[in-house]
PDB file of C-alpha atoms in Angstrom:
ATOM      1  CA  UNK A   1       1.562  33.622  37.039  1.00  0.00           C
ATOM      2  CA  UNK A   2       0.201  36.725  35.381  1.00  0.00           C
ATOM      3  CA  UNK A   3      -3.519  37.607  35.368  1.00  0.00           C
ATOM      4  CA  UNK A   4      -5.498  39.787  33.156  1.00  0.00           C
ATOM      5  CA  UNK A   5      -9.013  41.738  34.022  1.00  0.00           C
ATOM      6  CA  UNK A   6     -11.986  40.828  31.740  1.00  0.00           C
ATOM      7  CA  UNK A   7     -14.902  42.990  31.634  1.00  0.00           C
ATOM      8  CA  UNK A   8     -17.066  42.280  34.775  1.00  0.00           C
ATOM      9  CA  UNK A   9     -14.032  42.710  36.982  1.00  0.00           C
ATOM     10  CA  UNK A  10     -13.340  38.885  37.447  1.00  0.00           C
ATOM     11  CA  UNK A  11      -9.468  37.672  37.461  1.00  0.00           C
ATOM     12  CA  UNK A  12      -8.338  35.143  34.757  1.00  0.00           C
ATOM     13  CA  UNK A  13      -5.426  33.771  33.817  1.00  0.00           C
ATOM     14  CA  UNK A  14      -3.511  34.151  30.885  1.00  0.00           C
ATOM     15  CA  UNK A  15      -1.484  30.852  30.733  1.00  0.00           C
ATOM     16  CA  UNK A  16      -4.641  28.604  30.860  1.00  0.00           C
ATOM     17  CA  UNK A  17      -5.887  30.736  27.792  1.00  0.00           C
ATOM     18  CA  UNK A  18      -3.054  29.805  26.020  1.00  0.00           C
ATOM     19  CA  UNK A  19      -3.249  26.292  27.293  1.00  0.00           C
ATOM     20  CA  UNK A  20      -6.778  26.013  26.057  1.00  0.00           C
ATOM     21  CA  UNK A  21      -5.739  26.877  22.297  1.00  0.00           C
ATOM     22  CA  UNK A  22      -3.050  23.953  22.519  1.00  0.00           C
ATOM     23  CA  UNK A  23      -5.676  21.542  24.179  1.00  0.00           C
ATOM     24  CA  UNK A  24      -8.238  22.863  20.967  1.00  0.00           C
ATOM     25  CA  UNK A  25      -5.046  22.092  18.446  1.00  0.00           C
ATOM     26  CA  UNK A  26      -4.480  19.011  19.880  1.00  0.00           C
ATOM     27  CA  UNK A  27      -8.202  18.222  19.618  1.00  0.00           C
ATOM     28  CA  UNK A  28      -8.409  18.865  15.972  1.00  0.00           C
ATOM     29  CA  UNK A  29      -5.242  17.127  15.251  1.00  0.00           C
ATOM     30  CA  UNK A  30      -6.481  14.060  16.890  1.00  0.00           C
ATOM     31  CA  UNK A  31      -9.515  14.011  14.717  1.00  0.00           C
ATOM     32  CA  UNK A  32      -7.662  14.155  11.771  1.00  0.00           C
ATOM     33  CA  UNK A  33      -5.854  11.400  12.933  1.00  0.00           C
ATOM     34  CA  UNK A  34      -8.271   9.192  13.621  1.00  0.00           C
ATOM     35  CA  UNK A  35     -10.080  10.172  10.234  1.00  0.00           C
ATOM     36  CA  UNK A  36      -6.807   9.123   8.510  1.00  0.00           C
ATOM     37  CA  UNK A  37      -6.369   6.051  10.518  1.00  0.00           C
ATOM     38  CA  UNK A  38     -10.219   4.935   9.698  1.00  0.00           C
ATOM     39  CA  UNK A  39      -9.726   5.666   5.716  1.00  0.00           C
ATOM     40  CA  UNK A  40      -6.339   4.041   5.689  1.00  0.00           C
ATOM     41  CA  UNK A  41      -7.199   0.852   7.783  1.00  0.00           C
ATOM     42  CA  UNK A  42     -10.639   0.064   6.726  1.00  0.00           C
ATOM     43  CA  UNK A  43     -11.417  -2.974   5.009  1.00  0.00           C
ATOM     44  CA  UNK A  44     -13.660  -1.472   2.866  1.00  0.00           C
ATOM     45  CA  UNK A  45     -14.151   1.939   0.728  1.00  0.00           C
ATOM     46  CA  UNK A  46     -15.611   4.797   2.643  1.00  0.00           C
ATOM     47  CA  UNK A  47     -17.812   7.692   1.271  1.00  0.00           C
ATOM     48  CA  UNK A  48     -18.543  10.747   3.326  1.00  0.00           C
ATOM     49  CA  UNK A  49     -21.356   9.689   4.868  1.00  0.00           C
ATOM     50  CA  UNK A  50     -19.483   6.067   5.648  1.00  0.00           C
ATOM     51  CA  UNK A  51     -16.785   8.551   7.113  1.00  0.00           C
ATOM     52  CA  UNK A  52     -19.193  10.299   9.200  1.00  0.00           C
ATOM     53  CA  UNK A  53     -21.258   7.321  10.594  1.00  0.00           C
ATOM     54  CA  UNK A  54     -17.920   5.412  11.305  1.00  0.00           C
ATOM     55  CA  UNK A  55     -16.699   8.189  13.484  1.00  0.00           C
ATOM     56  CA  UNK A  56     -19.623   9.799  15.382  1.00  0.00           C
ATOM     57  CA  UNK A  57     -18.364  13.341  14.535  1.00  0.00           C
ATOM     58  CA  UNK A  58     -20.774  16.315  13.170  1.00  0.00           C
ATOM     59  CA  UNK A  59     -20.742  16.329   9.445  1.00  0.00           C
ATOM     60  CA  UNK A  60     -19.399  19.725   9.562  1.00  0.00           C
ATOM     61  CA  UNK A  61     -16.358  18.818  11.302  1.00  0.00           C
ATOM     62  CA  UNK A  62     -15.711  15.870   9.708  1.00  0.00           C
ATOM     63  CA  UNK A  63     -15.849  17.950   6.221  1.00  0.00           C
ATOM     64  CA  UNK A  64     -13.701  20.482   7.403  1.00  0.00           C
ATOM     65  CA  UNK A  65     -11.180  17.587   8.773  1.00  0.00           C
ATOM     66  CA  UNK A  66     -11.282  15.828   5.337  1.00  0.00           C
ATOM     67  CA  UNK A  67     -10.661  18.916   3.399  1.00  0.00           C
ATOM     68  CA  UNK A  68      -7.452  19.280   5.537  1.00  0.00           C
ATOM     69  CA  UNK A  69      -6.302  16.152   4.505  1.00  0.00           C
ATOM     70  CA  UNK A  70      -7.217  16.451   0.976  1.00  0.00           C
ATOM     71  CA  UNK A  71      -5.506  19.656   0.759  1.00  0.00           C
ATOM     72  CA  UNK A  72      -2.434  17.980   2.373  1.00  0.00           C
ATOM     73  CA  UNK A  73      -2.287  15.021   0.389  1.00  0.00           C
ATOM     74  CA  UNK A  74      -2.735  12.743   3.078  1.00  0.00           C
ATOM     75  CA  UNK A  75      -5.955  11.129   1.423  1.00  0.00           C
ATOM     76  CA  UNK A  76      -7.524  11.291  -2.208  1.00  0.00           C
ATOM     77  CA  UNK A  77     -10.736  11.010  -3.578  1.00  0.00           C
ATOM     78  CA  UNK A  78     -11.466   8.357  -5.957  1.00  0.00           C
ATOM     79  CA  UNK A  79     -14.010   9.011  -9.039  1.00  0.00           C
ATOM     80  CA  UNK A  80     -16.692   7.061  -7.609  1.00  0.00           C
ATOM     81  CA  UNK A  81     -16.366   9.687  -4.556  1.00  0.00           C
ATOM     82  CA  UNK A  82     -14.855   7.115  -2.123  1.00  0.00           C
ATOM     83  CA  UNK A  83     -11.543   7.944   0.127  1.00  0.00           C
ATOM     84  CA  UNK A  84      -8.517   6.622  -0.501  1.00  0.00           C
ATOM     85  CA  UNK A  85      -4.642   7.035   1.024  1.00  0.00           C
ATOM     86  CA  UNK A  86      -3.095  10.029  -0.307  1.00  0.00           C
ATOM     87  CA  UNK A  87       0.383   9.950  -2.094  1.00  0.00           C
ATOM     88  CA  UNK A  88       2.015  11.888   0.392  1.00  0.00           C
ATOM     89  CA  UNK A  89       0.885   9.471   3.118  1.00  0.00           C
ATOM     90  CA  UNK A  90       2.090   6.480   0.815  1.00  0.00           C
ATOM     91  CA  UNK A  91       5.700   8.377   0.485  1.00  0.00           C
ATOM     92  CA  UNK A  92       5.584   8.511   4.409  1.00  0.00           C
ATOM     93  CA  UNK A  93       4.907   4.903   4.428  1.00  0.00           C
ATOM     94  CA  UNK A  94       7.561   3.884   1.836  1.00  0.00           C
ATOM     95  CA  UNK A  95      10.173   6.144   3.968  1.00  0.00           C
ATOM     96  CA  UNK A  96       8.692   3.945   7.097  1.00  0.00           C
ATOM     97  CA  UNK A  97       9.059   0.425   5.413  1.00  0.00           C
ATOM     98  CA  UNK A  98      12.506   0.791   4.203  1.00  0.00           C
ATOM     99  CA  UNK A  99      13.742   0.516   7.685  1.00  0.00           C
ATOM    100  CA  UNK A 100      11.756  -2.124   8.991  1.00  0.00           C
ATOM    101  CA  UNK A 101      12.158  -6.159   9.276  1.00  0.00           C
ATOM    102  CA  UNK A 102      10.242  -6.972   6.402  1.00  0.00           C
ATOM    103  CA  UNK A 103      12.641  -5.375   3.814  1.00  0.00           C
ATOM    104  CA  UNK A 104      15.996  -6.668   6.159  1.00  0.00           C
ATOM    105  CA  UNK A 105      14.629 -10.150   6.000  1.00  0.00           C
ATOM    106  CA  UNK A 106      13.952  -9.857   2.550  1.00  0.00           C
ATOM    107  CA  UNK A 107      17.055  -8.427   1.406  1.00  0.00           C
ATOM    108  CA  UNK A 108      19.057 -11.475   1.089  1.00  0.00           C
ATOM    109  CA  UNK A 109      16.736 -13.927  -0.504  1.00  0.00           C
ATOM    110  CA  UNK A 110      15.988 -11.022  -3.254  1.00  0.00           C
ATOM    111  CA  UNK A 111      19.886 -10.538  -4.101  1.00  0.00           C
ATOM    112  CA  UNK A 112      19.837 -14.331  -4.544  1.00  0.00           C
ATOM    113  CA  UNK A 113      16.684 -14.380  -6.891  1.00  0.00           C
ATOM    114  CA  UNK A 114      18.521 -11.126  -8.590  1.00  0.00           C
ATOM    115  CA  UNK A 115      21.725 -13.419  -8.919  1.00  0.00           C
ATOM    116  CA  UNK A 116      19.958 -16.365 -10.262  1.00  0.00           C
ATOM    117  CA  UNK A 117      17.941 -14.528 -13.192  1.00  0.00           C
ATOM    118  CA  UNK A 118      20.023 -11.648 -13.666  1.00  0.00           C
ATOM    119  CA  UNK A 119      17.230  -9.563 -14.076  1.00  0.00           C
ATOM    120  CA  UNK A 120      15.664  -6.575 -11.763  1.00  0.00           C
ATOM    121  CA  UNK A 121      13.643  -7.965  -8.384  1.00  0.00           C
ATOM    122  CA  UNK A 122      11.164  -5.925  -6.439  1.00  0.00           C
ATOM    123  CA  UNK A 123       9.730  -5.914  -3.313  1.00  0.00           C
ATOM    124  CA  UNK A 124       6.463  -4.112  -2.775  1.00  0.00           C
ATOM    125  CA  UNK A 125       3.250  -3.765   0.087  1.00  0.00           C
ATOM    126  CA  UNK A 126      -0.191  -3.225  -0.625  1.00  0.00           C
ATOM    127  CA  UNK A 127      -1.618   0.474   0.677  1.00  0.00           C
ATOM    128  CA  UNK A 128      -4.824   1.132  -0.412  1.00  0.00           C
ATOM    129  CA  UNK A 129      -5.449   0.337  -3.919  1.00  0.00           C
ATOM    130  CA  UNK A 130      -1.859   0.743  -4.522  1.00  0.00           C
ATOM    131  CA  UNK A 131       1.447  -0.942  -4.182  1.00  0.00           C
ATOM    132  CA  UNK A 132       4.415   0.741  -2.760  1.00  0.00           C
ATOM    133  CA  UNK A 133       7.934  -0.155  -3.727  1.00  0.00           C
ATOM    134  CA  UNK A 134      10.012  -0.990  -0.677  1.00  0.00           C
ATOM    135  CA  UNK A 135      13.316  -2.585  -2.659  1.00  0.00           C
ATOM    136  CA  UNK A 136      14.746  -2.944  -5.597  1.00  0.00           C
ATOM    137  CA  UNK A 137      18.095  -4.778  -7.076  1.00  0.00           C
ATOM    138  CA  UNK A 138      18.677  -3.736 -10.597  1.00  0.00           C
ATOM    139  CA  UNK A 139      19.163  -6.562 -12.957  1.00  0.00           C
ATOM    140  CA  UNK A 140      22.376  -7.161 -14.987  1.00  0.00           C
ATOM    141  CA  UNK A 141      21.554  -5.556 -17.973  1.00  0.00           C
ATOM    142  CA  UNK A 142      20.289  -1.463 -17.383  1.00  0.00           C
ATOM    143  CA  UNK A 143      16.216  -1.180 -18.109  1.00  0.00           C
ATOM    144  CA  UNK A 144      14.246   1.850 -17.722  1.00  0.00           C
ATOM    145  CA  UNK A 145      10.710   1.404 -15.931  1.00  0.00           C
ATOM    146  CA  UNK A 146       8.274   3.125 -13.572  1.00  0.00           C
ATOM    147  CA  UNK A 147       9.424   1.124 -10.566  1.00  0.00           C
ATOM    148  CA  UNK A 148      11.549   3.004  -7.899  1.00  0.00           C
ATOM    149  CA  UNK A 149      11.891   2.400  -4.068  1.00  0.00           C
ATOM    150  CA  UNK A 150       9.621   4.803  -2.698  1.00  0.00           C
ATOM    151  CA  UNK A 151       7.117   4.692  -5.770  1.00  0.00           C
ATOM    152  CA  UNK A 152       3.426   3.532  -6.159  1.00  0.00           C
ATOM    153  CA  UNK A 153       1.907   1.833  -8.982  1.00  0.00           C
ATOM    154  CA  UNK A 154      -1.908   0.617  -9.519  1.00  0.00           C
ATOM    155  CA  UNK A 155      -2.238  -2.764  -7.536  1.00  0.00           C
ATOM    156  CA  UNK A 156      -4.703  -3.982 -10.478  1.00  0.00           C
ATOM    157  CA  UNK A 157      -2.414  -4.235 -13.136  1.00  0.00           C
ATOM    158  CA  UNK A 158       1.069  -4.838 -11.736  1.00  0.00           C
ATOM    159  CA  UNK A 159       2.393  -8.315 -10.741  1.00  0.00           C
ATOM    160  CA  UNK A 160       3.611  -6.991  -7.576  1.00  0.00           C
ATOM    161  CA  UNK A 161       0.159  -5.784  -6.839  1.00  0.00           C
ATOM    162  CA  UNK A 162      -1.822  -8.661  -7.961  1.00  0.00           C
ATOM    163  CA  UNK A 163       0.139 -11.025  -5.942  1.00  0.00           C
ATOM    164  CA  UNK A 164      -0.406  -8.642  -3.077  1.00  0.00           C
ATOM    165  CA  UNK A 165      -4.168  -8.802  -3.870  1.00  0.00           C
ATOM    166  CA  UNK A 166      -4.422 -12.295  -3.605  1.00  0.00           C
ATOM    167  CA  UNK A 167      -3.908 -12.398   0.258  1.00  0.00           C
ATOM    168  CA  UNK A 168      -6.924 -10.107   0.742  1.00  0.00           C
ATOM    169  CA  UNK A 169     -10.031 -12.098   1.993  1.00  0.00           C
ATOM    170  CA  UNK A 170     -12.316 -12.101  -0.934  1.00  0.00           C
ATOM    171  CA  UNK A 171     -15.212 -10.096   0.044  1.00  0.00           C
ATOM    172  CA  UNK A 172     -12.427  -7.303   0.617  1.00  0.00           C
ATOM    173  CA  UNK A 173     -10.781  -8.098  -2.941  1.00  0.00           C
ATOM    174  CA  UNK A 174     -14.273  -7.991  -4.457  1.00  0.00           C
ATOM    175  CA  UNK A 175     -15.080  -4.661  -2.439  1.00  0.00           C
ATOM    176  CA  UNK A 176     -11.796  -2.854  -3.761  1.00  0.00           C
ATOM    177  CA  UNK A 177     -12.357  -4.510  -7.182  1.00  0.00           C
ATOM    178  CA  UNK A 178     -15.806  -2.758  -7.359  1.00  0.00           C
ATOM    179  CA  UNK A 179     -14.323   1.097  -6.414  1.00  0.00           C
ATOM    180  CA  UNK A 180     -11.778   0.901  -8.492  1.00  0.00           C
ATOM    181  CA  UNK A 181     -11.184   3.170 -11.702  1.00  0.00           C
ATOM    182  CA  UNK A 182      -9.667   0.824 -14.293  1.00  0.00           C
ATOM    183  CA  UNK A 183      -7.286   3.083 -16.215  1.00  0.00           C
ATOM    184  CA  UNK A 184      -6.019   1.496 -19.364  1.00  0.00           C
ATOM    185  CA  UNK A 185      -2.172   1.591 -19.580  1.00  0.00           C
ATOM    186  CA  UNK A 186      -1.449  -0.626 -22.574  1.00  0.00           C
ATOM    187  CA  UNK A 187      -3.830  -2.992 -24.545  1.00  0.00           C
ATOM    188  CA  UNK A 188      -3.362  -5.878 -22.172  1.00  0.00           C
ATOM    189  CA  UNK A 189      -4.547  -3.972 -19.038  1.00  0.00           C
ATOM    190  CA  UNK A 190      -7.239  -5.547 -17.033  1.00  0.00           C
ATOM    191  CA  UNK A 191     -10.036  -2.752 -17.142  1.00  0.00           C
ATOM    192  CA  UNK A 192     -12.967  -4.903 -15.285  1.00  0.00           C
ATOM    193  CA  UNK A 193     -13.543  -6.148 -11.694  1.00  0.00           C
ATOM    194  CA  UNK A 194     -14.475  -9.827 -13.154  1.00  0.00           C
ATOM    195  CA  UNK A 195     -11.112 -10.031 -14.992  1.00  0.00           C
ATOM    196  CA  UNK A 196      -9.340  -8.802 -12.087  1.00  0.00           C
ATOM    197  CA  UNK A 197     -11.066 -11.319  -9.728  1.00  0.00           C
ATOM    198  CA  UNK A 198     -10.187 -14.292 -12.048  1.00  0.00           C
ATOM    199  CA  UNK A 199      -6.609 -13.027 -12.437  1.00  0.00           C
ATOM    200  CA  UNK A 200      -5.670 -13.037  -8.838  1.00  0.00           C
ATOM    201  CA  UNK A 201      -7.975 -16.139  -7.873  1.00  0.00           C
ATOM    202  CA  UNK A 202      -5.499 -17.855 -10.591  1.00  0.00           C
ATOM    203  CA  UNK A 203      -2.623 -16.246  -8.477  1.00  0.00           C
ATOM    204  CA  UNK A 204      -4.224 -17.902  -5.122  1.00  0.00           C
ATOM    205  CA  UNK A 205      -4.163 -21.322  -6.745  1.00  0.00           C
ATOM    206  CA  UNK A 206      -0.631 -21.307  -8.452  1.00  0.00           C
ATOM    207  CA  UNK A 207       1.164 -18.951  -5.949  1.00  0.00           C
ATOM    208  CA  UNK A 208       2.311 -16.830  -8.538  1.00  0.00           C
ATOM    209  CA  UNK A 209       0.891 -14.597 -11.233  1.00  0.00           C
ATOM    210  CA  UNK A 210       2.363 -12.458 -14.407  1.00  0.00           C
ATOM    211  CA  UNK A 211       2.052  -8.947 -15.584  1.00  0.00           C
ATOM    212  CA  UNK A 212       2.422  -9.254 -19.506  1.00  0.00           C
ATOM    213  CA  UNK A 213       2.908  -5.867 -20.451  1.00  0.00           C
ATOM    214  CA  UNK A 214      -0.426  -4.589 -18.475  1.00  0.00           C
ATOM    215  CA  UNK A 215       1.043  -1.579 -17.001  1.00  0.00           C
ATOM    216  CA  UNK A 216       3.996  -1.072 -19.238  1.00  0.00           C
ATOM    217  CA  UNK A 217       4.589  -1.405 -22.343  1.00  0.00           C
ATOM    218  CA  UNK A 218       7.640  -3.809 -23.447  1.00  0.00           C
ATOM    219  CA  UNK A 219       8.014  -5.124 -19.560  1.00  0.00           C
ATOM    220  CA  UNK A 220       7.279  -8.611 -18.371  1.00  0.00           C
ATOM    221  CA  UNK A 221       6.969  -9.872 -15.138  1.00  0.00           C
ATOM    222  CA  UNK A 222       6.602 -12.731 -12.591  1.00  0.00           C
ATOM    223  CA  UNK A 223       5.348 -12.373  -8.895  1.00  0.00           C
ATOM    224  CA  UNK A 224       4.513 -14.003  -6.112  1.00  0.00           C
ATOM    225  CA  UNK A 225       2.816 -13.002  -2.789  1.00  0.00           C
ATOM    226  CA  UNK A 226       4.428 -13.283   0.890  1.00  0.00           C
ATOM    227  CA  UNK A 227       1.930 -14.769   3.350  1.00  0.00           C
ATOM    228  CA  UNK A 228       2.316 -13.598   6.531  1.00  0.00           C
ATOM    229  CA  UNK A 229      -0.347 -14.662   8.895  1.00  0.00           C
ATOM    230  CA  UNK A 230      -1.189 -12.701  12.112  1.00  0.00           C
ATOM    231  CA  UNK A 231       0.503  -9.664  10.299  1.00  0.00           C
ATOM    232  CA  UNK A 232      -1.665  -6.722   8.982  1.00  0.00           C
ATOM    233  CA  UNK A 233       0.794  -6.037   5.670  1.00  0.00           C
ATOM    234  CA  UNK A 234       0.264  -7.667   2.124  1.00  0.00           C
ATOM    235  CA  UNK A 235       3.370  -7.558   0.377  1.00  0.00           C
ATOM    236  CA  UNK A 236       4.838  -9.562  -2.947  1.00  0.00           C
ATOM    237  CA  UNK A 237       7.975 -10.048  -4.874  1.00  0.00           C
ATOM    238  CA  UNK A 238       8.539  -9.882  -8.635  1.00  0.00           C
ATOM    239  CA  UNK A 239      11.108 -10.526 -11.149  1.00  0.00           C
ATOM    240  CA  UNK A 240      10.912  -8.015 -14.026  1.00  0.00           C
ATOM    241  CA  UNK A 241      12.616  -7.926 -17.359  1.00  0.00           C
ATOM    242  CA  UNK A 242      11.827  -6.503 -20.718  1.00  0.00           C
ATOM    243  CA  UNK A 243       9.577  -8.806 -23.133  1.00  0.00           C
ATOM    244  CA  UNK A 244      12.130  -9.030 -25.893  1.00  0.00           C
ATOM    245  CA  UNK A 245      14.604 -11.123 -23.521  1.00  0.00           C
ATOM    246  CA  UNK A 246      12.059 -12.500 -20.867  1.00  0.00           C
ATOM    247  CA  UNK A 247       9.501 -14.039 -22.820  1.00  0.00           C
ATOM    248  CA  UNK A 248       6.470 -15.790 -21.208  1.00  0.00           C
ATOM    249  CA  UNK A 249       8.363 -19.418 -21.284  1.00  0.00           C
ATOM    250  CA  UNK A 250      11.161 -18.058 -19.255  1.00  0.00           C
ATOM    251  CA  UNK A 251       8.556 -16.532 -16.562  1.00  0.00           C
ATOM    252  CA  UNK A 252       7.088 -19.980 -16.448  1.00  0.00           C
ATOM    253  CA  UNK A 253      10.435 -20.839 -16.197  1.00  0.00           C
ATOM    254  CA  UNK A 254      11.319 -18.682 -13.281  1.00  0.00           C
ATOM    255  CA  UNK A 255       7.840 -19.170 -11.728  1.00  0.00           C
ATOM    256  CA  UNK A 256       8.929 -21.834  -9.572  1.00  0.00           C
ATOM    257  CA  UNK A 257      11.982 -19.861  -8.043  1.00  0.00           C
ATOM    258  CA  UNK A 258       9.981 -17.035  -7.261  1.00  0.00           C
ATOM    259  CA  UNK A 259       7.452 -18.548  -5.266  1.00  0.00           C
ATOM    260  CA  UNK A 260       9.766 -20.795  -3.403  1.00  0.00           C
ATOM    261  CA  UNK A 261      11.727 -17.384  -2.809  1.00  0.00           C
ATOM    262  CA  UNK A 262       8.455 -16.049  -1.456  1.00  0.00           C
ATOM    263  CA  UNK A 263       7.663 -18.800   0.675  1.00  0.00           C
ATOM    264  CA  UNK A 264      11.412 -18.495   2.110  1.00  0.00           C
ATOM    265  CA  UNK A 265      10.848 -15.115   2.972  1.00  0.00           C
ATOM    266  CA  UNK A 266       7.304 -15.558   4.495  1.00  0.00           C
ATOM    267  CA  UNK A 267       8.470 -18.415   6.560  1.00  0.00           C
ATOM    268  CA  UNK A 268      11.251 -16.117   8.211  1.00  0.00           C
ATOM    269  CA  UNK A 269       8.835 -13.413   8.620  1.00  0.00           C
ATOM    270  CA  UNK A 270       6.868 -15.674  10.790  1.00  0.00           C
ATOM    271  CA  UNK A 271       9.439 -17.094  12.794  1.00  0.00           C
ATOM    272  CA  UNK A 272      11.384 -13.402  13.242  1.00  0.00           C
ATOM    273  CA  UNK A 273       8.269 -11.569  13.853  1.00  0.00           C
ATOM    274  CA  UNK A 274       6.898 -14.128  15.861  1.00  0.00           C
ATOM    275  CA  UNK A 275       6.105 -13.715  19.729  1.00  0.00           C
ATOM    276  CA  UNK A 276       8.424 -16.531  20.833  1.00  0.00           C
ATOM    277  CA  UNK A 277      11.154 -15.110  18.466  1.00  0.00           C
ATOM    278  CA  UNK A 278      10.866 -12.032  20.229  1.00  0.00           C
ATOM    279  CA  UNK A 279      11.473 -13.587  23.645  1.00  0.00           C
TER     280      UNK A 279
END
């Protein structure tokens, strides 16, 4: 092991110095990951002071780590100054979800739903304040719309988003709604916390809900949540079509089928992902 001289004549090893740098880098990465995990998994929206209080790190350290995460697109800062999961992390998450059990379990049921309705069907998961599309089967007729596997949409104004939000505890939903920046995409977009709470409450009661041109003009959707007790994800499925072909009456006619499909997926999720099934 090579040695080097230092001014007072003592010897020091060159290798430990390199190792110290590696350990320092690892420590820095670990702190950043801890902050990322804290923000991503928190049940409430967190501002800078909340993050500092929760992690116990010095304010200067937290500020630097958050700045790095923001620069890399792993987190973002909402207009109310709370931190949310960033687009880049959502893209990573979508890639990971694409090969997981939820997608594979849902796939045959989504195919059957698409066959029955002849319209586009979606599977999406709630991540922070947005939904990320995990799977999509195009309808018989071509339809241009925003949803694509790996892309995200606001949860408050999409069918799958509101359905997934219905799986949140009431207090968590209220906190999330209070911190949202309600952007108006169309004349039908929900723009207040109260309106969102009422819509999601109806979904909890009925087991399904609608998106009537709330996110995209000319697009109608009926969606249902995928309850999975004991699992951390909140997911939903939907059938989507053009408003000129899929009117409200048609959506209501499909609603029981969409809910029944969601129930089948949920039942299989609970069975396939349970400890007993894994034995």
